[in-house]
Structure formats: structure tokens, C-alpha cells
Amino acid sequence: MAKEAMKLVANNKKAYHDYFVDEKIEAGLVLHGTEVKSLRLGKCSIKEAFIRIEDGEMYVYGMHISPYEKGNIFNKDPLRVKKLLLHKSEINKLFGKMKEKGFTIVPLQVYFKDGRAKMEIGLCRGKKLYDKRQDIAKKDQNREAQKEFKVKNLS
């Protein structure tokens, strides 16, 4: 069985800081030629991106793909709205969950899988300030424990 080739292009670390990710879903991206070439060079940002469902279709807003240097008239607007490819049943399921209190859909990663551009989206709940503080405290504790472990093993 062939190993799946996956090349990470962009990661949204801020999403994990601001939200609890309940569910992850892989969606295809509708792109034009020069956008794909820019993505292959890693020129993409999803930090400010968000997802909306309109007329039973899913779109990503605020995803920035830098214009391809060697492309001229074929370059598209870097912040153009891009369509996500999902089955109708998946979109309806997500739409139903979004209607619940506090759920939102956030882009988590952009990557290439078997030569196709994909986006991992997450069904998320917003974190309160005290949740963020708890996460930071846990990270600090883990970091201290790792330091102590290294010091003990070196002596």
C-alpha cells in the first residue's frame, strides 16, 4: 500500500489557542492555476480566515494566497473568496451544528494530499479567557517537567 504524500502549506496555530476543536474535516479547495503554483511555494496565510455557509455551499473568506511571481495577467486577487468542496450531507451536518450555541467553523491547515490542495477545517467552540490561561499554565508545567527530565538524564 502506497504511503500518502502530504505536504503542509499553512497551519493555523491561533485557532487552537482561541477555540476548542471538537471535530476535524478534510475539504477540497477550488483554486485557479497560479494560485496552486503559489501554494506549492508555501505562500499562503489562513490566520485571519473564516468560513461561511451560503446557499448550501461552503466558502472560505480572508485566506491570503500571494500572487505568483511568474504569473502576469492570470494572477487572481490574493484575498478572493474560495469555495470548499464537501458533500451536501457533510455541509448540512455542519450547518446544523453551527446553529447550536457557540459553534463556528475555522480553517486549521492547508496542505497537498496526493497532488490535490486540501483544507482541514474544524468545528470549534470559542474559549473563554480563563480557558486560555489554563492552557498556557499547562504548557508551562509541561515545559518545566521536560527541562527537569533532561537535567536528570544528563547528570
Short mmCIF file of C-alpha atoms in Angstrom, two decimals:
data_model
loop_
_atom_site.label_atom_id
_atom_site.label_comp_id
_atom_site.label_asym_id
_atom_site.label_seq_id
_atom_site.Cartn_x
_atom_site.Cartn_y
_atom_site.Cartn_z
CA MET A 1 0.00 0.00 0.00
CA ALA A 2 1.44 3.36 -1.05
CA LYS A 3 2.13 5.95 1.62
CA GLU A 4 0.02 9.10 1.26
CA ALA A 5 2.18 12.10 0.38
CA MET A 6 1.14 15.12 2.42
CA LYS A 7 2.90 18.48 2.20
CA LEU A 8 1.82 21.06 4.79
CA VAL A 9 1.48 24.58 3.34
CA ALA A 10 -0.13 26.63 6.15
CA ASN A 11 -1.06 25.96 9.75
CA ASN A 12 -3.45 27.99 11.92
CA LYS A 13 -1.94 27.82 15.42
CA LYS A 14 -4.12 30.72 16.55
CA ALA A 15 -7.23 28.58 16.04
CA TYR A 16 -6.04 26.06 18.65
CA HIS A 17 -5.39 28.94 21.07
CA ASP A 18 -8.78 30.61 20.57
CA TYR A 19 -11.05 27.56 20.15
CA PHE A 20 -11.75 24.04 21.39
CA VAL A 21 -11.66 21.86 18.24
CA ASP A 22 -14.46 19.28 18.51
CA GLU A 23 -14.33 17.75 15.03
CA LYS A 24 -11.93 17.88 12.06
CA ILE A 25 -13.00 17.51 8.43
CA GLU A 26 -11.00 17.45 5.21
CA ALA A 27 -12.32 19.60 2.36
CA GLY A 28 -11.06 20.21 -1.17
CA LEU A 29 -10.22 23.73 -2.37
CA VAL A 30 -11.34 25.28 -5.67
CA LEU A 31 -8.29 27.16 -6.97
CA HIS A 32 -7.03 28.65 -10.22
CA GLY A 33 -3.70 27.78 -11.89
CA THR A 34 -1.42 30.45 -10.49
CA GLU A 35 -2.92 30.05 -7.00
CA VAL A 36 -1.88 26.39 -7.00
CA LYS A 37 1.66 27.37 -8.00
CA SER A 38 1.83 29.93 -5.17
CA LEU A 39 0.55 27.33 -2.71
CA ARG A 40 3.25 24.89 -3.81
CA LEU A 41 5.80 27.59 -2.92
CA GLY A 42 4.19 27.89 0.52
CA LYS A 43 2.87 31.43 0.05
CA CYS A 44 -0.38 31.16 1.97
CA SER A 45 -1.84 32.52 5.20
CA ILE A 46 -5.01 31.39 6.98
CA LYS A 47 -4.54 33.30 10.26
CA GLU A 48 -7.38 35.73 9.53
CA ALA A 49 -9.52 33.29 7.52
CA PHE A 50 -13.06 32.24 8.39
CA ILE A 51 -15.70 30.01 6.79
CA ARG A 52 -19.34 30.69 5.92
CA ILE A 53 -22.11 28.51 4.54
CA GLU A 54 -24.16 30.27 1.84
CA ASP A 55 -26.89 28.68 -0.30
CA GLY A 56 -25.84 25.18 0.77
CA GLU A 57 -22.20 25.72 -0.25
CA MET A 58 -19.17 26.43 1.89
CA TYR A 59 -16.77 29.34 1.24
CA VAL A 60 -13.55 30.46 2.91
CA TYR A 61 -13.01 34.22 3.36
CA GLY A 62 -9.79 36.03 4.24
CA MET A 63 -7.45 33.26 3.07
CA HIS A 64 -4.45 35.05 1.57
CA ILE A 65 -2.58 33.39 -1.31
CA SER A 66 0.22 35.64 -2.54
CA PRO A 67 0.27 36.31 -6.29
CA TYR A 68 2.60 34.04 -8.25
CA GLU A 69 5.70 35.99 -9.32
CA LYS A 70 5.96 34.46 -12.78
CA GLY A 71 2.24 34.76 -13.44
CA ASN A 72 1.09 38.00 -15.04
CA ILE A 73 -2.48 38.57 -16.24
CA PHE A 74 -3.52 35.16 -14.91
CA ASN A 75 -2.98 36.09 -11.24
CA LYS A 76 -6.16 36.29 -9.19
CA ASP A 77 -6.97 38.58 -6.27
CA PRO A 78 -4.99 37.28 -3.23
CA LEU A 79 -7.99 37.58 -0.88
CA ARG A 80 -10.59 36.22 -3.29
CA VAL A 81 -13.35 34.06 -1.78
CA LYS A 82 -12.59 30.37 -2.36
CA LYS A 83 -15.12 27.56 -2.49
CA LEU A 84 -14.67 24.43 -0.39
CA LEU A 85 -15.60 21.03 -1.78
CA LEU A 86 -17.66 18.89 0.57
CA HIS A 87 -20.58 16.51 0.16
CA LYS A 88 -24.00 18.08 0.62
CA SER A 89 -24.70 15.85 3.63
CA GLU A 90 -21.48 17.00 5.35
CA ILE A 91 -22.36 20.66 4.75
CA ASN A 92 -25.89 20.13 6.12
CA LYS A 93 -24.50 18.37 9.20
CA LEU A 94 -22.04 21.22 9.85
CA PHE A 95 -24.76 23.82 9.25
CA GLY A 96 -26.97 22.10 11.83
CA LYS A 97 -24.15 22.10 14.38
CA MET A 98 -23.37 25.76 13.64
CA LYS A 99 -26.93 26.66 14.56
CA GLU A 100 -26.17 25.34 18.05
CA LYS A 101 -24.89 27.87 20.55
CA GLY A 102 -21.23 28.80 20.27
CA PHE A 103 -20.12 26.62 17.35
CA THR A 104 -18.14 28.00 14.43
CA ILE A 105 -16.15 26.56 11.53
CA VAL A 106 -12.47 27.52 11.38
CA PRO A 107 -9.72 26.62 8.86
CA LEU A 108 -6.95 24.68 10.62
CA GLN A 109 -4.50 23.62 7.89
CA VAL A 110 -3.86 23.88 4.16
CA TYR A 111 -1.89 21.05 2.60
CA PHE A 112 -1.36 18.99 -0.54
CA LYS A 113 -2.52 15.38 -0.41
CA ASP A 114 -1.71 13.24 -3.45
CA GLY A 115 -1.20 16.41 -5.51
CA ARG A 116 -4.52 18.00 -4.59
CA ALA A 117 -4.96 21.11 -2.44
CA LYS A 118 -6.91 20.31 0.72
CA MET A 119 -8.01 22.27 3.77
CA GLU A 120 -8.60 20.78 7.19
CA ILE A 121 -11.50 22.59 8.82
CA GLY A 122 -12.57 22.30 12.42
CA LEU A 123 -15.94 22.53 14.10
CA CYS A 124 -14.98 24.65 17.10
CA ARG A 125 -16.29 26.21 20.28
CA GLY A 126 -14.84 29.50 21.46
CA LYS A 127 -12.60 29.57 24.53
CA LYS A 128 -13.12 31.97 27.38
CA LEU A 129 -10.18 33.95 28.79
CA TYR A 130 -9.80 31.61 31.78
CA ASP A 131 -9.62 28.59 29.42
CA LYS A 132 -6.74 30.22 27.56
CA ARG A 133 -4.96 30.92 30.86
CA GLN A 134 -5.35 27.27 31.90
CA ASP A 135 -3.85 26.10 28.58
CA ILE A 136 -0.88 28.44 28.99
CA ALA A 137 -0.33 27.19 32.57
CA LYS A 138 -0.41 23.54 31.38
CA LYS A 139 2.13 24.30 28.64
CA ASP A 140 4.43 25.99 31.19
CA GLN A 141 4.17 22.98 33.53
CA ASN A 142 4.98 20.56 30.69
CA ARG A 143 7.94 22.70 29.62
CA GLU A 144 9.31 22.75 33.21
CA ALA A 145 8.85 18.98 33.53
CA GLN A 146 10.72 18.43 30.26
CA LYS A 147 13.59 20.64 31.46
CA GLU A 148 13.86 18.73 34.75
CA PHE A 149 13.74 15.41 32.91
CA LYS A 150 16.59 16.47 30.61
CA VAL A 151 18.70 17.73 33.52
CA LYS A 152 18.22 14.45 35.43
CA ASN A 153 19.14 12.35 32.40
CA LEU A 154 22.27 14.37 31.63
CA SER A 155 23.79 14.04 35.12
#
